[in-house]
Coordinates of C-alpha atoms and ligand atoms in Angstrom, one line a residue:
X1 CA -69.4 134.9 13.4
X2 CA -66.8 136.1 16.0
X3 CA -67.7 136.4 19.7
X4 CA -67.0 139.5 21.7
X5 CA -67.0 140.2 25.4
X6 CA -66.0 143.2 27.5
X7 CA -66.0 143.9 31.2
X8 CA -65.5 146.9 33.4
X9 CA -66.2 146.7 37.2
X10 CA -64.9 145.9 40.6
X11 CA -63.9 142.3 39.9
X12 CA -60.9 140.8 38.2
X13 CA -61.7 140.7 34.5
X14 CA -59.7 137.6 33.4
X15 CA -62.0 134.8 34.4
X16 CA -65.1 136.8 33.5
X17 CA -63.7 137.2 30.0
X18 CA -62.6 133.6 29.5
X19 CA -65.8 132.1 31.0
X20 CA -67.8 134.5 28.8
X21 CA -65.9 133.3 25.7
X22 CA -66.7 129.7 26.7
X23 CA -70.4 130.6 26.6
X24 CA -69.8 131.7 22.9
X25 CA -68.0 128.5 21.8
X26 CA -71.2 127.1 20.3
X27 CA -70.8 129.8 17.6
X28 CA -67.7 128.1 16.3
X29 CA -64.3 129.7 16.3
X30 CA -60.6 129.0 15.5
X31 CA -58.8 131.2 18.0
X32 CA -59.4 133.2 21.1
X33 CA -57.8 136.0 23.2
X34 CA -58.2 138.6 25.9
X35 CA -56.7 142.0 26.8
X36 CA -56.8 143.3 30.4
X37 CA -55.8 146.7 31.8
X38 CA -54.4 147.0 35.3
X39 CA -54.9 150.7 35.2
X40 CA -51.4 151.5 33.8
X41 CA -50.8 149.1 31.0
X42 CA -52.7 146.6 28.8
X43 CA -51.7 142.9 28.7
X44 CA -52.8 140.7 25.8
X45 CA -53.0 136.9 25.8
X46 CA -54.2 135.2 22.6
X47 CA -53.7 132.0 20.6
X48 CA -54.9 129.9 17.7
X49 CA -57.1 127.0 18.8
X50 CA -59.6 126.4 21.5
X51 CA -60.1 128.4 24.7
X52 CA -58.2 125.7 26.6
X53 CA -55.0 126.9 24.7
X54 CA -55.6 130.4 25.9
X55 CA -56.2 129.3 29.4
X56 CA -53.0 127.3 29.4
X57 CA -51.2 130.6 28.5
X58 CA -53.0 132.4 31.3
X59 CA -52.0 129.7 33.8
X60 CA -48.4 130.4 33.0
X61 CA -48.9 134.2 32.9
X62 CA -52.2 135.6 34.2
X63 CA -53.4 139.1 33.6
X64 CA -54.5 141.4 36.4
X65 CA -57.1 144.2 36.1
X66 CA -60.8 145.1 36.3
X67 CA -61.1 146.2 32.7
X68 CA -60.8 144.0 29.7
X69 CA -62.1 142.7 26.3
X70 CA -62.1 139.2 24.9
X71 CA -62.8 137.6 21.5
X72 CA -63.4 134.2 19.7
X73 CA -62.4 134.5 16.1
X74 CA -64.2 132.9 13.1
X75 CA -61.7 133.6 10.4
X76 CA -62.8 135.5 7.3
X77 CA -59.8 137.7 6.4
X78 CA -56.5 135.9 7.2
X79 CA -56.1 132.3 8.2
X80 CA -56.4 131.1 11.8
X81 CA -53.1 131.9 13.6
X82 CA -51.8 133.4 16.8
X83 CA -51.0 136.6 15.0
X84 CA -54.5 136.9 13.4
X85 CA -56.3 136.2 16.6
X86 CA -57.9 139.1 18.5
X87 CA -57.5 141.4 20.5
X88 CA -55.4 143.5 18.2
X89 CA -53.3 146.4 19.4
X90 CA -51.3 149.3 18.0
X91 CA -47.5 149.5 17.7
X92 CA -47.1 151.0 21.2
X93 CA -49.7 148.7 22.8
X94 CA -51.7 151.7 24.0
X95 CA -55.0 150.7 22.3
X96 CA -56.6 147.3 22.1
X97 CA -59.7 146.3 20.1
X98 CA -61.9 143.3 19.2
X99 CA -64.1 143.2 16.2
X100 CA -66.9 141.1 14.7
X101 CA -67.7 141.8 11.0
X102 CA -65.9 142.8 7.8
X103 CA -64.2 146.1 7.0
X104 CA -64.9 146.4 3.3
X105 CA -62.3 149.1 2.6
X106 CA -59.5 147.7 4.8
X107 CA -57.1 147.2 1.9
X108 CA -57.1 150.9 0.9
X109 CA -56.8 152.0 4.6
X110 CA -54.0 149.5 5.2
X111 CA -52.1 150.8 2.1
X112 CA -52.3 154.3 3.5
X113 CA -51.0 153.2 6.9
X114 CA -48.2 151.2 5.3
X115 CA -47.2 154.3 3.4
X116 CA -47.1 156.2 6.7
X117 CA -44.7 153.6 8.1
X118 CA -47.1 151.6 10.2
X119 CA -46.0 147.9 10.5
X120 CA -48.6 145.3 10.8
X121 CA -48.4 142.1 12.8
X122 CA -51.5 140.3 11.2
X123 CA -53.4 139.8 8.0
X124 CA -56.7 140.9 9.5
X125 CA -58.9 143.8 8.5
X126 CA -59.3 144.5 12.2
X127 CA -55.7 145.6 12.8
X128 CA -56.3 148.5 10.5
X129 CA -58.8 150.0 12.9
X130 CA -56.5 150.0 15.9
X131 CA -53.6 151.7 14.0
X132 CA -56.1 154.3 12.8
X133 CA -57.1 154.8 16.4
X134 CA -53.6 155.4 17.5
X135 CA -53.2 158.0 14.9
X136 CA -56.5 159.7 15.5
X137 CA -56.1 159.9 19.3
X138 CA -55.7 163.4 20.7
X139 CA -56.5 162.8 24.3
X140 CA -60.1 161.6 24.1
X141 CA -60.9 158.0 23.2
X142 CA -64.5 158.5 22.3
X143 CA -63.6 161.3 19.8
X144 CA -60.9 159.1 18.3
X145 CA -63.3 156.2 17.9
X146 CA -65.9 158.4 16.2
X147 CA -63.2 159.8 13.9
X148 CA -62.0 156.3 12.9
X149 CA -65.4 154.7 12.5
X150 CA -66.4 157.4 10.0
X151 CA -63.6 156.0 7.7
X152 CA -64.8 152.4 7.8
X153 CA -67.2 150.7 5.4
X154 CA -68.7 147.3 6.0
X155 CA -70.1 145.5 9.0
X156 CA -68.5 145.9 12.4
X157 CA -69.2 145.5 16.1
X158 CA -66.2 146.8 18.1
X159 CA -65.0 146.9 21.7
X160 CA -62.1 149.3 22.4
X161 CA -59.9 150.1 25.4
X162 CA -57.1 152.5 25.8
X163 CA -54.2 152.5 28.3
X164 CA -54.6 156.3 28.8
X165 CA -58.2 156.0 29.9
X166 CA -58.5 152.8 32.0
X167 CA -61.8 153.9 33.4
X168 CA -63.8 153.2 30.3
X169 CA -64.8 150.8 27.5
X170 CA -66.2 152.0 24.2
X171 CA -68.4 149.8 22.1
X172 CA -69.7 150.5 18.6
X173 CA -72.3 148.6 16.5
X174 CA -72.8 148.7 12.8
X175 CA -74.4 145.7 11.1
X176 CA -73.0 143.2 13.5
X177 CA -74.9 142.4 16.7
X178 CA -73.8 143.9 20.0
X179 CA -75.4 144.2 23.4
X180 CA -74.6 146.0 26.7
X181 CA -75.1 144.2 30.0
X182 CA -75.9 146.4 33.0
X183 CA -74.8 145.1 36.4
X184 CA -74.3 146.5 39.9
X185 CA -71.0 148.4 39.9
X186 CA -70.0 146.6 36.7
X187 CA -71.0 146.6 33.1
X188 CA -70.5 144.3 30.1
X189 CA -70.2 144.3 26.3
X190 CA -71.1 141.1 24.4
X191 CA -71.9 140.0 20.9
X192 CA -74.5 137.6 22.3
X193 CA -76.5 137.2 25.4
X194 CA -75.1 133.8 26.6
X195 CA -71.7 135.5 27.3
X196 CA -73.0 137.6 30.2
X197 CA -76.2 135.8 31.3
X198 CA -74.6 134.6 34.5
X199 CA -73.8 138.2 35.5
X200 CA -76.9 140.2 34.4
X201 CA -80.2 139.8 32.7
X202 CA -80.6 143.5 32.0
X203 CA -79.3 144.4 28.5
X204 CA -79.4 147.2 26.0
X205 CA -79.5 145.9 22.4
X206 CA -77.5 148.4 20.4
X207 CA -78.9 149.5 17.0
X208 CA -76.7 150.2 13.9
X209 CA -74.9 153.5 14.5
X210 CA -75.0 153.3 18.3
X211 CA -71.9 153.9 20.5
X212 CA -71.8 152.9 24.1
X213 CA -69.5 154.3 26.7
X214 CA -69.1 152.1 29.7
X215 CA -67.6 152.9 33.1
X216 CA -68.1 150.6 36.1
X217 CA -71.0 152.7 37.3
X218 CA -72.6 154.0 34.2
X219 CA -73.6 153.2 30.6
X220 CA -74.2 156.0 28.2
X221 CA -75.5 155.5 24.7
X222 CA -74.8 157.9 21.8
X223 CA -75.2 158.2 18.1
X224 CA -71.9 157.7 16.4
X225 CA -72.9 160.2 13.8
X226 CA -74.1 163.1 15.9
X227 CA -72.8 162.2 19.5
X228 CA -76.4 163.0 20.6
X229 CA -77.6 160.7 23.4
X230 CA -79.8 157.8 22.2
X231 CA -82.5 156.1 24.2
X232 CA -82.7 152.3 24.1
X233 CA -85.0 150.1 26.1
X234 CA -83.4 148.2 29.0
X235 CA -84.5 144.6 28.2
X236 CA -84.9 142.0 30.9
X237 CA -83.8 138.6 29.4
X238 CA -85.9 135.7 30.8
X239 CA -84.2 133.0 28.6
X240 CA -82.3 130.1 30.1
X241 CA -78.8 129.4 28.8
X242 CA -79.9 127.1 26.0
X243 CA -82.5 129.4 24.7
X244 CA -80.0 132.2 24.8
X245 CA -77.6 130.3 22.6
X246 CA -80.4 130.0 20.1
X247 CA -81.1 133.7 20.3
X248 CA -84.6 132.7 21.6
X249 CA -85.4 130.4 18.7
X250 CA -86.5 126.8 19.6
X251 CA -83.8 125.3 17.3
X252 CA -80.6 126.3 15.7
X253 CA -82.1 125.4 12.3
X254 CA -84.9 128.0 12.7
X255 CA -82.4 130.5 14.0
X256 CA -80.2 129.9 10.9
X257 CA -83.1 130.1 8.5
X258 CA -83.9 133.5 9.9
X259 CA -80.2 134.5 9.9
X260 CA -80.2 134.2 6.1
X261 CA -80.7 137.9 5.3
X262 CA -77.7 138.7 7.5
X263 CA -75.6 135.9 6.0
X264 CA -76.4 137.1 2.5
X265 CA -75.6 140.7 3.4
X266 CA -72.3 139.6 4.9
X267 CA -71.5 137.5 1.8
X268 CA -72.1 140.5 -0.4
X269 CA -69.9 142.8 1.7
X270 CA -66.7 143.8 -0.2
X271 CA -67.8 142.1 -3.4
X272 CA -69.4 144.9 -5.3
X273 CA -67.3 147.9 -6.2
X274 CA -69.8 150.8 -5.6
X275 CA -67.8 153.1 -7.8
X276 CA -67.6 150.9 -10.9
X277 CA -70.7 148.8 -10.1
X278 CA -68.6 145.7 -10.9
X279 CA -68.3 142.5 -8.9
X280 CA -64.9 142.3 -7.2
X281 CA -63.1 139.5 -5.3
X282 CA -60.2 141.1 -3.5
X283 CA -57.4 138.7 -3.1
X284 CA -58.7 136.3 -5.8
X285 CA -55.7 134.6 -7.6
X286 CA -57.6 133.7 -10.7
X287 CA -56.4 136.3 -13.3
X288 CA -58.5 137.7 -16.2
X289 CA -56.1 135.9 -18.5
X290 CA -56.7 132.6 -16.8
X291 CA -60.5 133.2 -17.0
X292 CA -60.4 133.6 -20.8
X293 CA -58.4 130.3 -20.9
X294 CA -61.0 128.3 -19.1
X295 CA -62.6 125.8 -21.5
X296 CA -64.7 123.9 -19.0
X297 CA -65.9 124.2 -15.4
X298 CA -66.5 121.3 -13.1
X299 CA -68.5 121.8 -9.9
X300 CA -68.1 119.1 -7.3
X301 CA -69.7 118.8 -3.9
X302 CA -72.0 116.6 -1.7
X303 CA -75.6 116.9 -0.5
X304 CA -76.9 120.4 -0.2
X305 CA -73.7 121.8 -1.5
X306 CA -74.1 119.7 -4.6
X307 CA -77.6 121.2 -5.1
X308 CA -76.1 124.6 -4.9
X309 CA -73.7 123.5 -7.6
X310 CA -76.6 122.6 -9.9
X311 CA -77.8 126.2 -9.6
X312 CA -74.3 127.3 -10.2
X313 CA -74.2 125.4 -13.4
X314 CA -77.3 127.1 -14.8
X315 CA -76.1 130.6 -13.8
X316 CA -72.5 130.2 -15.0
X317 CA -73.5 128.7 -18.4
X318 CA -76.2 131.3 -18.9
X319 CA -74.0 134.3 -18.2
X320 CA -70.6 133.1 -19.6
X321 CA -71.4 130.3 -22.1
X322 CA -68.6 128.3 -20.5
X323 CA -69.7 124.6 -20.3
X324 CA -70.2 123.4 -16.8
X325 CA -70.4 119.8 -15.4
X326 CA -71.7 119.1 -11.9
X327 CA -70.9 116.0 -10.0
X328 CA -71.3 114.5 -6.6
X329 CA -67.8 114.3 -5.1
X330 CA -68.0 110.6 -4.3
X331 CA -68.6 109.9 -8.0
X332 CA -66.2 112.5 -9.4
X333 CA -63.2 111.2 -7.3
X334 CA -63.4 107.7 -8.8
X335 CA -64.6 108.2 -12.4
X336 CA -61.2 109.4 -13.8
X337 CA -62.7 112.8 -14.6
X338 CA -61.6 114.5 -17.8
X339 CA -60.3 117.6 -16.1
X340 CA -57.1 119.3 -17.3
X341 CA -55.0 122.5 -17.1
X342 CA -57.7 124.5 -18.9
X343 CA -60.4 123.3 -16.5
X344 CA -61.6 125.2 -13.5
X345 CA -62.9 122.9 -10.7
X346 CA -65.1 124.6 -8.1
X347 CA -65.5 122.5 -4.9
X348 CA -68.4 123.6 -2.6
X349 CA -68.4 122.7 1.0
X350 CA -69.9 124.4 4.1
X351 CA -67.6 122.7 6.5
X352 CA -64.6 122.6 4.2
X353 CA -63.9 119.1 5.7
X354 CA -66.1 116.7 3.8
X355 CA -63.9 113.8 2.9
X356 CA -65.3 113.1 -0.5
X357 CA -65.1 116.7 -1.5
X358 CA -61.5 117.1 -0.3
X359 CA -60.6 113.9 -2.2
X360 CA -62.2 115.3 -5.3
X361 CA -60.2 118.6 -4.9
X362 CA -57.0 116.6 -4.7
X363 CA -58.0 114.5 -7.8
X364 CA -58.7 117.6 -9.8
X365 CA -55.4 119.2 -8.8
X366 CA -53.6 116.0 -9.6
X367 CA -55.0 116.1 -13.1
X368 CA -53.8 119.7 -13.5
X369 CA -57.0 121.6 -12.9
X370 CA -57.1 125.0 -11.0
X371 CA -59.3 124.6 -8.0
X372 CA -61.5 127.2 -6.4
X373 CA -63.3 126.5 -3.1
X374 CA -66.7 128.0 -2.1
X375 CA -66.6 127.3 1.6
X376 CA -67.9 128.7 4.9
X377 CA -64.8 127.9 7.0
X378 CA -61.8 129.9 5.9
X379 CA -59.3 127.8 7.9
X380 CA -60.6 124.4 6.7
X381 CA -58.7 121.7 4.9
X382 CA -60.5 122.5 1.6
X383 CA -59.8 126.2 1.9
X384 CA -56.2 125.6 2.6
X385 CA -55.7 123.2 -0.3
X386 CA -57.6 125.1 -3.0
X387 CA -55.9 127.5 -5.3
X388 CA -58.5 130.1 -4.6
X389 CA -61.3 130.6 -2.1
X390 CA -64.6 132.4 -2.4
X391 CA -65.8 132.4 1.2
X392 CA -69.5 132.4 2.2
X393 CA -69.9 134.6 5.3
X394 CA -72.8 132.8 6.8
X395 CA -71.3 132.4 10.2
X396 CA -71.2 129.0 12.0
X397 CA -73.9 126.7 10.9
X398 CA -74.8 124.4 13.8
X399 CA -77.9 122.5 12.6
X400 CA -77.1 119.4 10.6
X401 CA -79.6 120.5 7.9
X402 CA -77.9 123.2 5.9
X403 CA -79.9 126.4 5.2
X404 CA -78.0 129.7 5.5
X405 CA -74.9 128.1 4.1
X406 CA -76.8 126.9 1.0
X407 CA -78.3 130.3 0.2
X408 CA -74.9 131.9 0.8
X409 CA -73.4 129.3 -1.6
X410 CA -76.0 130.3 -4.2
X411 CA -75.0 134.0 -3.7
X412 CA -71.4 133.1 -4.0
X413 CA -72.1 131.4 -7.3
X414 CA -74.2 134.3 -8.6
X415 CA -71.4 136.8 -7.7
X416 CA -68.7 134.5 -9.3
X417 CA -70.8 134.0 -12.5
X418 CA -71.3 137.7 -12.9
X419 CA -67.6 138.2 -12.2
X420 CA -66.6 135.6 -14.9
X421 CA -69.0 137.2 -17.4
X422 CA -67.8 140.7 -16.7
X423 CA -64.2 139.6 -17.1
X424 CA -65.0 137.8 -20.3
X425 CA -66.9 140.9 -21.5
X426 CA -69.9 138.7 -21.9
X427 CA -72.3 141.2 -20.2
X428 CA -73.2 144.7 -21.3
X429 CA -72.8 147.4 -18.6
X430 CA -76.6 147.7 -18.3
X431 CA -77.0 143.9 -17.9
X432 CA -74.3 143.8 -15.3
X433 CA -75.7 146.7 -13.3
X434 CA -79.2 145.1 -13.5
X435 CA -77.9 141.8 -12.2
X436 CA -75.9 143.5 -9.4
X437 CA -78.9 145.6 -8.4
X438 CA -81.1 142.4 -8.2
X439 CA -78.4 140.7 -6.0
X440 CA -78.4 143.5 -3.6
X441 CA -82.2 143.2 -3.1
X442 CA -82.1 139.5 -2.3
X443 CA -81.5 139.9 1.5
X444 CA -84.6 142.1 1.9
X445 CA -86.7 139.9 -0.3
X446 CA -85.7 136.9 1.9
X447 CA -86.7 138.9 4.9
X448 CA -90.1 139.6 3.3
X449 CA -90.7 135.9 2.8
X450 CA -89.7 135.1 6.4
X451 CA -91.9 137.8 7.8
X452 CA -94.9 136.3 6.0
X453 CA -94.4 132.6 6.6
X454 CA -97.3 131.7 9.0
X455 CA -99.2 129.9 6.3
X456 CA -96.2 127.6 5.7
X457 CA -96.4 126.2 9.2
X458 CA -100.0 125.2 8.8
X459 CA -99.2 123.5 5.4
X460 CA -96.3 121.7 7.0
X461 CA -98.4 120.4 9.9
X462 CA -101.0 119.2 7.3
X463 CA -98.5 116.9 5.6
X464 CA -96.8 115.5 8.7
X465 CA -98.6 112.1 8.3
X466 CA -97.8 111.8 4.6
X467 CA -95.7 108.7 3.6
X468 CA -94.5 110.1 0.3
X469 CA -94.1 113.5 -1.1
X470 CA -93.1 114.7 -4.6
X471 CA -91.3 117.8 -5.6
X472 CA -91.5 118.8 -9.3
X473 CA -89.8 121.6 -11.2
X474 CA -88.1 122.4 -14.5
X475 CA -84.7 124.0 -15.0
X476 CA -83.6 126.0 -11.9
X477 CA -86.8 124.9 -10.2
X478 CA -85.8 121.3 -10.6
X479 CA -82.4 122.1 -8.8
X480 CA -84.3 123.7 -5.9
X481 CA -86.8 120.8 -5.9
X482 CA -83.9 118.4 -5.2
X483 CA -82.8 120.6 -2.3
X484 CA -86.4 120.8 -0.9
X485 CA -86.7 117.1 -1.1
X486 CA -83.4 116.5 0.8
X487 CA -84.4 119.0 3.5
X488 CA -87.7 117.2 4.1
X489 CA -86.2 113.7 4.1
X490 CA -83.3 114.4 6.4
X491 CA -85.2 116.0 9.2
X492 CA -88.8 114.8 9.0
X493 CA -87.8 111.3 7.8
X494 CA -90.7 111.4 5.3
X495 CA -89.8 109.8 2.0
X496 CA -89.8 112.3 -0.9
X497 CA -88.6 112.5 -4.4
X498 CA -87.7 115.4 -6.6
X499 CA -88.5 115.0 -10.3
X500 CA -87.8 117.0 -13.4
X501 CA -91.4 117.7 -14.2
X502 CA -90.9 116.7 -17.8
X503 CA -89.9 113.3 -16.6
X504 CA -93.2 112.4 -15.0
X505 CA -94.8 110.8 -18.1
X506 CA -91.7 108.7 -18.5
X507 CA -92.6 106.5 -15.5
X508 CA -92.9 108.3 -12.2
X509 CA -96.5 109.5 -13.0
X510 CA -97.4 105.9 -12.0
X511 CA -96.7 106.8 -8.4
X512 CA -99.4 109.6 -8.4
X513 CA -102.7 108.5 -6.9
X514 CA -105.6 110.1 -5.1
X515 CA -104.4 112.4 -2.4
X516 CA -100.7 112.2 -3.3
X517 CA -99.0 115.4 -2.1
X518 CA -97.0 117.3 -4.7
X519 CA -95.0 120.5 -4.3
X520 CA -94.6 122.2 -7.6
X521 CA -92.0 125.0 -8.1
X522 CA -93.1 127.4 -10.9
X523 CA -90.8 130.4 -11.0
X524 CA -89.3 130.3 -14.5
X525 CA -91.6 132.3 -16.8
X526 CA -90.4 130.6 -20.0
X527 CA -91.4 127.2 -18.5
X528 CA -94.6 128.4 -16.9
X529 CA -97.0 126.8 -19.5
X530 CA -95.1 123.5 -19.4
X531 CA -95.4 123.4 -15.6
X532 CA -99.1 124.1 -15.8
X533 CA -99.4 121.0 -18.0
X534 CA -97.4 118.9 -15.5
X535 CA -99.5 120.2 -12.7
X536 CA -102.6 119.3 -14.6
X537 CA -101.2 115.8 -15.2
X538 CA -100.7 115.1 -11.5
X539 CA -104.0 116.8 -10.6
X540 CA -105.8 114.5 -13.0
X541 CA -104.5 111.5 -11.0
X542 CA -105.8 112.9 -7.8
X543 CA -102.7 114.8 -6.5
X544 CA -103.0 117.6 -4.0
X545 CA -100.6 120.4 -5.2
X546 CA -98.9 123.2 -3.4
X547 CA -97.6 125.7 -6.0
X548 CA -94.6 127.9 -5.2
X549 CA -94.5 130.8 -7.6
X550 CA -94.0 134.5 -8.2
X551 CA -96.5 137.0 -6.8
X552 CA -97.5 138.0 -10.3
X553 CA -98.4 134.5 -11.4
X554 CA -101.9 134.7 -10.0
X555 CA -103.3 132.5 -12.7
X556 CA -101.5 129.6 -11.1
X557 CA -104.1 129.7 -8.4
X558 CA -106.6 128.1 -10.8
X559 CA -104.3 125.1 -11.3
X560 CA -103.2 124.2 -7.8
X561 CA -104.8 123.5 -4.4
X562 CA -102.6 125.9 -2.4
X563 CA -100.1 128.5 -3.4
X564 CA -97.1 130.1 -1.7
X565 CA -95.9 133.3 -3.3
X566 CA -92.4 134.7 -3.5
X567 CA -91.3 138.1 -4.7
X568 CA -90.0 138.4 -8.3
X569 CA -86.3 138.8 -9.0
X570 CA -84.0 138.1 -11.9
X571 CA -85.1 134.6 -13.1
X572 CA -81.6 133.2 -12.4
X573 CA -81.7 134.4 -8.8
X574 CA -85.1 132.9 -7.8
X575 CA -83.6 129.8 -6.1
X576 CA -82.5 131.9 -3.2
X577 CA -86.1 132.9 -2.7
X578 CA -88.0 129.7 -3.6
X579 CA -86.0 127.5 -1.3
X580 CA -87.0 129.5 1.8
X581 CA -90.6 128.1 1.9
X582 CA -89.1 124.6 1.4
X583 CA -86.7 125.1 4.3
X584 CA -89.6 126.2 6.6
X585 CA -91.8 123.3 5.4
X586 CA -89.2 120.8 6.3
X587 CA -88.5 122.5 9.7
X588 CA -92.2 122.7 10.8
X589 CA -93.0 119.2 9.5
X590 CA -90.1 117.8 11.6
X591 CA -91.2 119.9 14.6
X592 CA -94.8 118.6 14.2
X593 CA -93.4 115.0 14.2
X594 CA -91.4 115.7 17.4
X595 CA -88.1 114.9 15.7
X596 CA -84.7 116.2 16.8
X597 CA -84.6 118.9 14.3
X598 CA -81.0 120.1 14.8
X599 CA -79.5 116.6 15.1
X600 CA -81.5 114.2 12.9
X601 CA -80.9 110.5 13.3
X602 CA -78.0 108.8 11.5
X603 CA -76.5 112.1 10.3
X604 CA -73.5 114.3 11.2
X605 CA -72.9 117.9 10.4
X606 CA -69.6 117.3 8.8
X607 CA -68.9 114.0 7.0
X608 CA -65.2 113.7 7.4
X609 CA -65.1 110.0 6.5
X610 CA -65.9 108.3 3.1
Ligands
AGP701 C1 -77.2 119.5 4.3 O1 -78.6 119.7 4.7 C2 -76.8 118.0 4.5 N1 -76.9 117.8 5.9 C3 -75.6 117.5 3.9 O2 -76.0 117.0 2.6 C4 -74.4 118.4 3.6 O3 -74.8 119.4 2.7 C5 -73.3 117.6 2.9 O4 -72.8 116.7 3.9 C6 -72.1 118.5 2.5 O5 -71.5 119.1 3.6 P1 -70.4 120.3 3.4 O6 -71.2 121.4 2.7 O7 -69.9 120.6 4.7 O8 -69.3 119.7 2.5

């Protein structure tokens, strides 16, 4: 996610803004900038790259003034570049704005502005807002902001300043976090607490639909909709710096597990056309004609991203009948894969820098395949070299163990599979609408699981001394079992295996003995009876079984020792829900063992070497 900071007070703004942005560096970014008003004009300094690059600019040409805004950009619309970095400003440089989020309808708004003769300097959705402001302004900044915000759809946290009104800052929050820091003779805007913690511990946490108007001596909170004053509790932050960076969570991994509903909502933004109830990928190069010409799809990735690809296979084949082959990148790149010009190769990578996956992308392109990347980093090598990108909008993932990126990758596969099927006319309108409705419910369903997860911690603590654990499942549940097993191994260091449940009797059942811990995933109704048989097989050898199943499968209780229930959804979409308990089990087991949850031994977040 992008980082925002704003300042208005009696001190020079420049260093407060740049130091505040440095406190947001942990969120990940690809460019940074500030805008400062000296009371008569606004000066903007911004650049692609680290904050050091911005500070070198400021050493050559500093900016004076006691009012300003700053931004670290995590590219979603438009590649990392000087022009795309924030703050953005209108043609006359009267207004300046920073933004965190996605403006879903920016293309139509931009088209209108272009037709009115507005010239753009960037590819961003944000720049649309500041040009709309310039056209809506009739002498009152707050009114202009309210007028413009009513035209926007999507997720946005904004900080706005205007040359004509150098005594105020305006902030707006809708679906992207924003706080107001209250100081003595100075006030602050920030997307996250660490940016302002050294100046004040008293903050208002804005709600969706709130507008804040800051002067150096006063903060007033209003409803964007009605302009009525709103009352928000002034919260005293007692966290230290490190706790603040984790939003109060003990580890980044837990923070990122609990960020999944927002990551899913952000990944959905702009991808369902509400009017037609069709999936849309604005800017996708793959044409409907090219889609009908695809005779095979290859999915290539590493680790958790590979496990997402296994789910992608099931979903794409089920909805489109296009054959799909999934491979780990380190195998694909050396096995002379039979990809050709009628193949679509989908490479999946959170970081977009994994060496094996990048090499696989190049091998697929060399053999004539079109390549589409599903990645969380828009400016990454994989994103740049792919023919098409479907970005996950999970925000920076800091913990080595991938959680929110994985579920966002699953959502990207779901959206893309429905898109392929709708373009191939392989879905009826009713089927398509039903699937899209189910996708929209997933973020809230994940929230429900997370809100009722206390029993998972006690189970995790009960298995912390196990030497071996077994995950079993069939179909999509087997794909999720593989991910659950990897999560447990990589952060608890407990050995575990994931088996296709039907395989047990072909050898691995020999491993089951009295007290062996087994986690069985049982979410696919058509395989339910088969799974009951497999659970009975392992129980008969003394296994202790935790069943993860749908709320309506109450009869499973009779077959297992413990059960973890998840809400029902479209069968194809259950992996996004069934993986949540597995993520939490791995987290709490690792925590109980006193491991370094965020930085497990021997592992790196991005494997940029073979
Ligand atoms: C995730 O939990 C793992 N740490 C690891 O397997 C990771 O998924 C893999 O290295 C691929 O990384 P990428 O998605 O950045 O390409």
